[in-house]
Coordinates of C-alpha atoms in Angstrom, one line a residue:
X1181 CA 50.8 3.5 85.4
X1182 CA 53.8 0.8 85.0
X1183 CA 54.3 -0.4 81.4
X1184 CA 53.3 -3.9 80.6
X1185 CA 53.9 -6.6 77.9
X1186 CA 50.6 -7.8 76.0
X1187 CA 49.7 -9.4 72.1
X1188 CA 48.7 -7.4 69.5
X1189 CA 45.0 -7.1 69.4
X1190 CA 42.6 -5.2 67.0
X1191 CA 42.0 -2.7 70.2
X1192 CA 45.6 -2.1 70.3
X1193 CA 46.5 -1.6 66.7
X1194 CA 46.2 1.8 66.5
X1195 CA 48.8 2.5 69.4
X1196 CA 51.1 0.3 67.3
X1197 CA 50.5 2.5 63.9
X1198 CA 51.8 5.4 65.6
X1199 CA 55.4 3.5 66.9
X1200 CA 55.7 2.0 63.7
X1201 CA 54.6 4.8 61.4
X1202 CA 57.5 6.6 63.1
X1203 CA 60.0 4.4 62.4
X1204 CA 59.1 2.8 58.6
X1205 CA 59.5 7.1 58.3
X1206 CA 55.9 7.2 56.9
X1207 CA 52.8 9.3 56.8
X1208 CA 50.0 7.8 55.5
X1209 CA 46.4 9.3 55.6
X1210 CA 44.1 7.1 58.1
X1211 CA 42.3 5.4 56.0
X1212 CA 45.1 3.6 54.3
X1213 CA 47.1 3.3 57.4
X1214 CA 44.3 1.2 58.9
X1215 CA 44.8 -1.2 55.9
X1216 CA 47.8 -1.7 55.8
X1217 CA 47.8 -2.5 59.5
X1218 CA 45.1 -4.6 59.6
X1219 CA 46.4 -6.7 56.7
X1220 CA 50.2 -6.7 57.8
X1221 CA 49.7 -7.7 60.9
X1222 CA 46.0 -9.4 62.2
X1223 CA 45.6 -11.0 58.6
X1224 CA 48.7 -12.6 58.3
X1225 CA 48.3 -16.8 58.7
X1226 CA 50.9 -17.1 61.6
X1227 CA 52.6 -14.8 64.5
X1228 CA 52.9 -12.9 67.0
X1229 CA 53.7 -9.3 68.2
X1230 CA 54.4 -8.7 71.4
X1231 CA 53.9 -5.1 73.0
X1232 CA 55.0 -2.7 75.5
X1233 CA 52.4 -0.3 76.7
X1234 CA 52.2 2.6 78.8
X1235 CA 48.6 2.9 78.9
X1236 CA 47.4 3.7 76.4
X1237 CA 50.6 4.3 74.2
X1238 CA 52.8 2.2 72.4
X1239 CA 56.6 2.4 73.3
X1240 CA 58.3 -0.7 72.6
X1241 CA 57.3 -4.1 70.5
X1242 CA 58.8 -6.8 68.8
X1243 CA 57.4 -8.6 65.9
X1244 CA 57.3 -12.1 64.6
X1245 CA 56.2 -14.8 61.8
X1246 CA 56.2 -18.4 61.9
X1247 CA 56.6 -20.2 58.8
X1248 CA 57.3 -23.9 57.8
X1249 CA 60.9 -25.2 57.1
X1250 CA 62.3 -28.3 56.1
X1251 CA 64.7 -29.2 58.8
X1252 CA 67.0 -32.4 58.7
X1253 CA 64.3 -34.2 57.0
X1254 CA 61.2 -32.9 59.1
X1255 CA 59.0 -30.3 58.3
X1256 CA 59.1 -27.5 61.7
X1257 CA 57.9 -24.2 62.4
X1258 CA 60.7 -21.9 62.8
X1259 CA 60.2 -18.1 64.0
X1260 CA 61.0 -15.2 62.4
X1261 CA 61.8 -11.9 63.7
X1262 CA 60.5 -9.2 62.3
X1263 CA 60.1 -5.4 63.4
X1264 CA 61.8 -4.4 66.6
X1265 CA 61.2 -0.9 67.9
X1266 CA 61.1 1.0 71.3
X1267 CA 61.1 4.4 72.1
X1268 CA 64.6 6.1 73.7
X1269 CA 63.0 7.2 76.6
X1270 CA 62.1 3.7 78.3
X1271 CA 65.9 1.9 78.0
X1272 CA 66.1 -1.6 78.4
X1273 CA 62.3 -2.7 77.3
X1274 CA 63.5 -3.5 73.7
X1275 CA 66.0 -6.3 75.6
X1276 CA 63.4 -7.7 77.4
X1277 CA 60.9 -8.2 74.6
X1278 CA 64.0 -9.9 72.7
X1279 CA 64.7 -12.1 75.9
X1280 CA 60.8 -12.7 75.7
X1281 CA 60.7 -14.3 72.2
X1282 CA 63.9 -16.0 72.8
X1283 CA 62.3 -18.3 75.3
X1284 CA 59.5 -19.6 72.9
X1285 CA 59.8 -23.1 72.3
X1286 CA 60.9 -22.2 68.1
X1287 CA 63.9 -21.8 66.4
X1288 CA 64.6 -18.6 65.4
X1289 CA 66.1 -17.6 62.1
X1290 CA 67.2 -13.6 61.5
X1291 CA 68.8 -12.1 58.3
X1292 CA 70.5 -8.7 58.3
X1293 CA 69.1 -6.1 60.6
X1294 CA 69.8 -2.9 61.9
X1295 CA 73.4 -2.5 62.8
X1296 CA 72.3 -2.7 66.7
X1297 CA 70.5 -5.8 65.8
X1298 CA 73.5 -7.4 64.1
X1299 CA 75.7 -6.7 67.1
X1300 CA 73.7 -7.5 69.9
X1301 CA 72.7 -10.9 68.3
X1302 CA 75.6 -12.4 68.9
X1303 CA 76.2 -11.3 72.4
X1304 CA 73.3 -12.8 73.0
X1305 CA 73.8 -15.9 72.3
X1306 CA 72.7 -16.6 68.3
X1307 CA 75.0 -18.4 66.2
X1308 CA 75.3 -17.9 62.7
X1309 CA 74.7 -20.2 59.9
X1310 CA 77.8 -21.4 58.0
X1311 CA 75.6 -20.1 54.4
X1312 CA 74.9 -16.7 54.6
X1313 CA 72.5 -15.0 52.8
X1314 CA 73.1 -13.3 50.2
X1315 CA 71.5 -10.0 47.7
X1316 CA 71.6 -10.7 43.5
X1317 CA 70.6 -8.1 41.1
X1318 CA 69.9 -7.8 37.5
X1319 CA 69.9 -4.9 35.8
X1320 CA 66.8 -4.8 32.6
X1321 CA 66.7 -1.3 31.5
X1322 CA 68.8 1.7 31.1
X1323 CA 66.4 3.1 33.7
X1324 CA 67.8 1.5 36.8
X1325 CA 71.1 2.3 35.6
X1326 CA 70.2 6.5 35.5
X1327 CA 68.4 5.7 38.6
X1328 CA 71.3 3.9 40.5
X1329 CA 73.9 7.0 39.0
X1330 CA 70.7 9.8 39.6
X1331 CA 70.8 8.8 43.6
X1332 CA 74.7 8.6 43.5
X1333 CA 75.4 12.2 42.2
X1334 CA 72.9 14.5 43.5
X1335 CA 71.7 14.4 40.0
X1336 CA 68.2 16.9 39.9
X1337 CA 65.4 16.1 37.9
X1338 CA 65.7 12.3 38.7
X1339 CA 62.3 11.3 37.7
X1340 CA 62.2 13.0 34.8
X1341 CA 65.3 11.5 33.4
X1342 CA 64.2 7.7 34.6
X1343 CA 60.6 7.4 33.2
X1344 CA 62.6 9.2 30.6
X1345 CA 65.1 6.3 30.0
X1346 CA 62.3 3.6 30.9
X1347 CA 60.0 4.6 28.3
X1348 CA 62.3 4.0 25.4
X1349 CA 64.6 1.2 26.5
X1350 CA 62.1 -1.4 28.2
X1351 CA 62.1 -5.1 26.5
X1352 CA 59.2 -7.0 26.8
X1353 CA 61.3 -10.0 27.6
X1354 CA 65.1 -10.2 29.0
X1355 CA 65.9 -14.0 27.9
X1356 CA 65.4 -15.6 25.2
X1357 CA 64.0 -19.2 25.4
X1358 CA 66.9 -21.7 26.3
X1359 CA 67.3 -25.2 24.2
X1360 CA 68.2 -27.1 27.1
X1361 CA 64.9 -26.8 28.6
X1362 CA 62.8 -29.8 27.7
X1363 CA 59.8 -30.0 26.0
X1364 CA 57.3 -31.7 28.8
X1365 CA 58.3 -28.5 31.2
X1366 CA 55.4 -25.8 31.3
X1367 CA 54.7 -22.6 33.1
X1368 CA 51.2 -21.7 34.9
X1369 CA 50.4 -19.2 37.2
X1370 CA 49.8 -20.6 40.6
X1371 CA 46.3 -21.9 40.3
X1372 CA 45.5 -22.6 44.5
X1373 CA 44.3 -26.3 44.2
X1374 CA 43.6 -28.0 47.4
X1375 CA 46.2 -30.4 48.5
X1376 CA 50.1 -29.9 49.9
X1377 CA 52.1 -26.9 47.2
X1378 CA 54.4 -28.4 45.3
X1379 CA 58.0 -28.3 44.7
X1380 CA 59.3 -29.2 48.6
X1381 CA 62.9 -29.8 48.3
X1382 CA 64.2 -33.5 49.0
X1383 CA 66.0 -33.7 52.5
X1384 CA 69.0 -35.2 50.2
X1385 CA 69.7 -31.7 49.1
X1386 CA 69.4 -28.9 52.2
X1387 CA 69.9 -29.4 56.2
X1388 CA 67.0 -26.3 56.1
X1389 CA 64.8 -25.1 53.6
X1390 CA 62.5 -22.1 54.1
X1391 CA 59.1 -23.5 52.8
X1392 CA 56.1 -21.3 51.6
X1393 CA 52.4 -22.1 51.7
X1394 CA 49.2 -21.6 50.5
X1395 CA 47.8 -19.8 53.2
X1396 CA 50.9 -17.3 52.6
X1397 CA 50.1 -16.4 49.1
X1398 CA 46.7 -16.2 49.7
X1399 CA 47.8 -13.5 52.4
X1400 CA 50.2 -11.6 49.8
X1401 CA 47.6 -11.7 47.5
X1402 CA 45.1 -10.0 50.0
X1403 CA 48.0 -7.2 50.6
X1404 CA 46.5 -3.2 49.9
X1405 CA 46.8 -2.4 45.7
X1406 CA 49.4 0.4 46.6
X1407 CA 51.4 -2.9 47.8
X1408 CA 52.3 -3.8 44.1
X1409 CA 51.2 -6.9 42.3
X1410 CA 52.1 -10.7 43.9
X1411 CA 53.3 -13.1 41.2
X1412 CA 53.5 -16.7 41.6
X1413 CA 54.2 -19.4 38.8
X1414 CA 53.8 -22.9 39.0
X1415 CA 56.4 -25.3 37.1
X1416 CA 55.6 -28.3 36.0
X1417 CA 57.6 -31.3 34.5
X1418 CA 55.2 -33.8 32.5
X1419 CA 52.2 -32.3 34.5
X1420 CA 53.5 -32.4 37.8
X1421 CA 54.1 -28.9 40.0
X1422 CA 57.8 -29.4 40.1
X1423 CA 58.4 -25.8 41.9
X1424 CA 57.2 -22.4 42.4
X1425 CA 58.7 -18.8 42.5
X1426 CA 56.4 -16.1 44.3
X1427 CA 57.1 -12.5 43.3
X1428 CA 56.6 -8.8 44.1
X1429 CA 56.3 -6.2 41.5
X1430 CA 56.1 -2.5 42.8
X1431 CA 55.9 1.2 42.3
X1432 CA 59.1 3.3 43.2
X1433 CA 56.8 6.5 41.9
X1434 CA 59.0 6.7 38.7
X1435 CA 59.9 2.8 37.7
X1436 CA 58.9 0.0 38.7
X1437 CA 61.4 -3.0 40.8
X1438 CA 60.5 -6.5 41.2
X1439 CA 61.9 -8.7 43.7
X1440 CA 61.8 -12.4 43.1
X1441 CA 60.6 -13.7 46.9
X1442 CA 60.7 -17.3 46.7
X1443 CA 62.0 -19.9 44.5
X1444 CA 61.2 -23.6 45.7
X1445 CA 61.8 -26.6 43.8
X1446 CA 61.4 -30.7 44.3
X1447 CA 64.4 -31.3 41.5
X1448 CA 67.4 -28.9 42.7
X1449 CA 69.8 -28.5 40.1
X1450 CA 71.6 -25.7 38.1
X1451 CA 69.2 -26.1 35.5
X1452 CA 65.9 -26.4 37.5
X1453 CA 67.1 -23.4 39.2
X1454 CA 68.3 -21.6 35.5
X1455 CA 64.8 -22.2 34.2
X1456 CA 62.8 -20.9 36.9
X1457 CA 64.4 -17.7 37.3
X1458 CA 64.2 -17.2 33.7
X1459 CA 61.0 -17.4 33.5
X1460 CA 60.0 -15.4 36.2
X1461 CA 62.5 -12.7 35.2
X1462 CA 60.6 -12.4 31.7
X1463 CA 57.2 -11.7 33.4
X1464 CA 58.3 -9.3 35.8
X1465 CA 60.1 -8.0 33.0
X1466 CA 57.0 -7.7 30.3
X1467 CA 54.9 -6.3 33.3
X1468 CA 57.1 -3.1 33.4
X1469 CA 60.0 -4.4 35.8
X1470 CA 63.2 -2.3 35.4
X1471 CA 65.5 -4.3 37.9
X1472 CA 64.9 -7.7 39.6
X1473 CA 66.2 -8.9 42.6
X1474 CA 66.5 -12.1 44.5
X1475 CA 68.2 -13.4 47.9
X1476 CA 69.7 -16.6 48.6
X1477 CA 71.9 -19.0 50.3
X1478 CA 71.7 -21.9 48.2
X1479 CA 75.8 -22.2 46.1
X1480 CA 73.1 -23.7 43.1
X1481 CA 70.7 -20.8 43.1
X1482 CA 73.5 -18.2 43.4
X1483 CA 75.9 -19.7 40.9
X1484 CA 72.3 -20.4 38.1
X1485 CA 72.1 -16.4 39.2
X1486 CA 75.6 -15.4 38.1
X1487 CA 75.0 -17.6 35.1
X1488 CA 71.7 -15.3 34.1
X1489 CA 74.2 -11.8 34.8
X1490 CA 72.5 -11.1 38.4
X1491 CA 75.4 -9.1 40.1
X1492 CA 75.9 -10.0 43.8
X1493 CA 75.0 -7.0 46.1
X1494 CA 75.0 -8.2 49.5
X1495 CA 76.5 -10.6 52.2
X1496 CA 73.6 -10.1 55.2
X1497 CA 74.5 -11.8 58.5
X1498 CA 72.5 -14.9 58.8
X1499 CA 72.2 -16.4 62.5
X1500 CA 70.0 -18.5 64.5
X1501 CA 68.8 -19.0 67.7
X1502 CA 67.5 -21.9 69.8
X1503 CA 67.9 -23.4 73.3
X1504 CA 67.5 -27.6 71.7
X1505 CA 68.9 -27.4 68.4
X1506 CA 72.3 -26.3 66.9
X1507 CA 72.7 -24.0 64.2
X1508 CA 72.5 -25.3 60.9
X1509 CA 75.4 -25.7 59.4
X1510 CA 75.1 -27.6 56.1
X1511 CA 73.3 -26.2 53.1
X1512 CA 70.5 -24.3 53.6
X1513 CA 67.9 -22.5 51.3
X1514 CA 66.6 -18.9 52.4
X1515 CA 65.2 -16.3 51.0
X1516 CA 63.6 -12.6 51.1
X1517 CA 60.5 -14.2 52.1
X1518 CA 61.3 -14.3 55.5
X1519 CA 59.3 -11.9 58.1
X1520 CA 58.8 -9.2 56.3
X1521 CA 61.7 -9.0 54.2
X1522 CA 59.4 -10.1 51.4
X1523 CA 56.6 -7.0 52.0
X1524 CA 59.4 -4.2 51.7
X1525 CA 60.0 -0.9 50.9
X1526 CA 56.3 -0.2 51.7
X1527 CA 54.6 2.5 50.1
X1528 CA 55.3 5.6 50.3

């Protein structure tokens, strides 16, 4: 039987656990499996996966979500590529489900990759963006620190020594309240009114703007338990949502990492920016965070996160593809919620 391209359906989503299971190098028992499945990929408020099938198996697929961005001045849906397997046995099939997505009528926006990916983009055609993103980190407890020098020697008895080291060193807040922040600026958690989210950048201030919804944090908050716990805060200036951040806080088995997702605010400025990640930071922190971490390409955001002692990690190759459009090339706002950046490491 010759293999064929066809969309993810609920009859079809078993073949795709066992490609994917393979490569995210897991093994979870059925039950869960079918969960997280179900939830990552047919629950999800928009995309698209794209298969190759040889009868009944799964050999090759490509993976993709399409989110709102603020694009000189309009809001657009922009596509974003997610996972992109195939088996070595059938060469060439995970080129043609690339080409395939590629002639969509989207932009397409990638960050970082497999090494393959990041070389064959290019050659293909995408351009990058002049802003790369970029991988901040902060540091909380000594924890992270035995954790980080635990993997890096060979050290045995890893676990041990970390819940060790977390146990007596964890703050139940990192910052301490700053003077500069005025007094009609509160912090809720996101409360899910009706109506447009708040905190949509100006078009005075990025060329693009990754944008996140309702329907998106209603998703994350759907996600499996063994997922972690989905944070988001609202931030309001005289009673008005001036922004939002959307978190993850999850389980490494022996301490606990956050990653701060999105952070999206209507008044863009060093301070905005300082304030917000402060505030999350002490939440993720007095819920058991040991280390949070935070992507972006925005100078303002990186520079408020060098301010607050996050330590630059990363430079990830940031490019863009479209047949109508050029790539971006003023400044831009990503982050790690894009495909599903913002869902991993899974569980284990």
């Amino acid at each position: 039987m010759p293999v064929s391209m066809q969309p993810l359906t609920e009859n079809t989503l078993a073949a795709v656990g066992e490609l994917v299971l393979e490569f995210w190098h897991r093994a979870w028992d059925p039950q869960f499996t079918q969960e997280m499945l179900h939830w990552r990929f047919l629950q999800r408020p928009h995309g698209e996966t794209l298969l190759v099938m040889d009868g009944d198996r799964c050999v090759g697929m490509i993976d993709s979500f399409l989110r709102d961005y603020l694009l000189d001045g309009d809001i657009v849906q922009v596509r974003e590529l997610g996972d992109w397997y195939s088996r070595p046995e059938y060469r060439g099939i995970g080129l043609k489900t690339m080409r395939s997505m590629m002639k969509r009528p989207e932009p397409i926006m990638s960050i970082g990759g497999s090494e393959a990916t990041q070389s064959l983009l290019p050659k293909l055609g995408w351009k990058p963006l002049a802003n790369p993103a970029a991988d901040y980190a902060l540091t909380v407890t000594r924890a992270a620190l035995v954790n980080a020098a635990s993997q890096r020697l060979g050290i045995p008895g890893k676990r041990f020594t970390v819940r060790l080291a977390n146990r007596f060193t964890h703050p139940r807040r990192w910052f301490l309240s700053d003077p500069r922040h005025r007094d009609n600026a509160t912090v809720r958690p996101y409360v899910g009114t009706s109506g447009a989210i708040g905190g949509i950048p100006s078009a005075g201030f990025y060329q693009m703007a990754s944008l996140i919804g309702r329907e998106e944090i209603k998703w994350l908050h759907q996600a499996p338990e063994k997922m972690g716990q989905f944070l988001a805060l609202e931030f309001l200036i005289d009673d008005e949502v001036a922004g939002i951040t959307v978190s993850r806080l999850f389980d490494l088995g022996y301490l606990q990492q956050a990653n701060i997702l999105q952070v999206q605010t209507s008044q863009v400025s060093m301070d905005m920016y300082r304030w917000m990640i402060e505030e999350t930071t002490n939440q993720l922190v007095a819920q058991g965070a040991s280390s949070v971490r935070c992507r972006t390409s925005c100078v303002i955001l990186a520079d408020a996160l060098k301010e607050l002692h996050f330590h630059k990690r990363d430079t990830l190759q940031t490019v863009w593809w479209s047949r109508e459009q050029d790539a971006p090339q003023g400044p831009v706002l990503l982050s790690r919620f894009r495909a599903d950046d913002g869902i991993q490491p899974f569980p284990l």
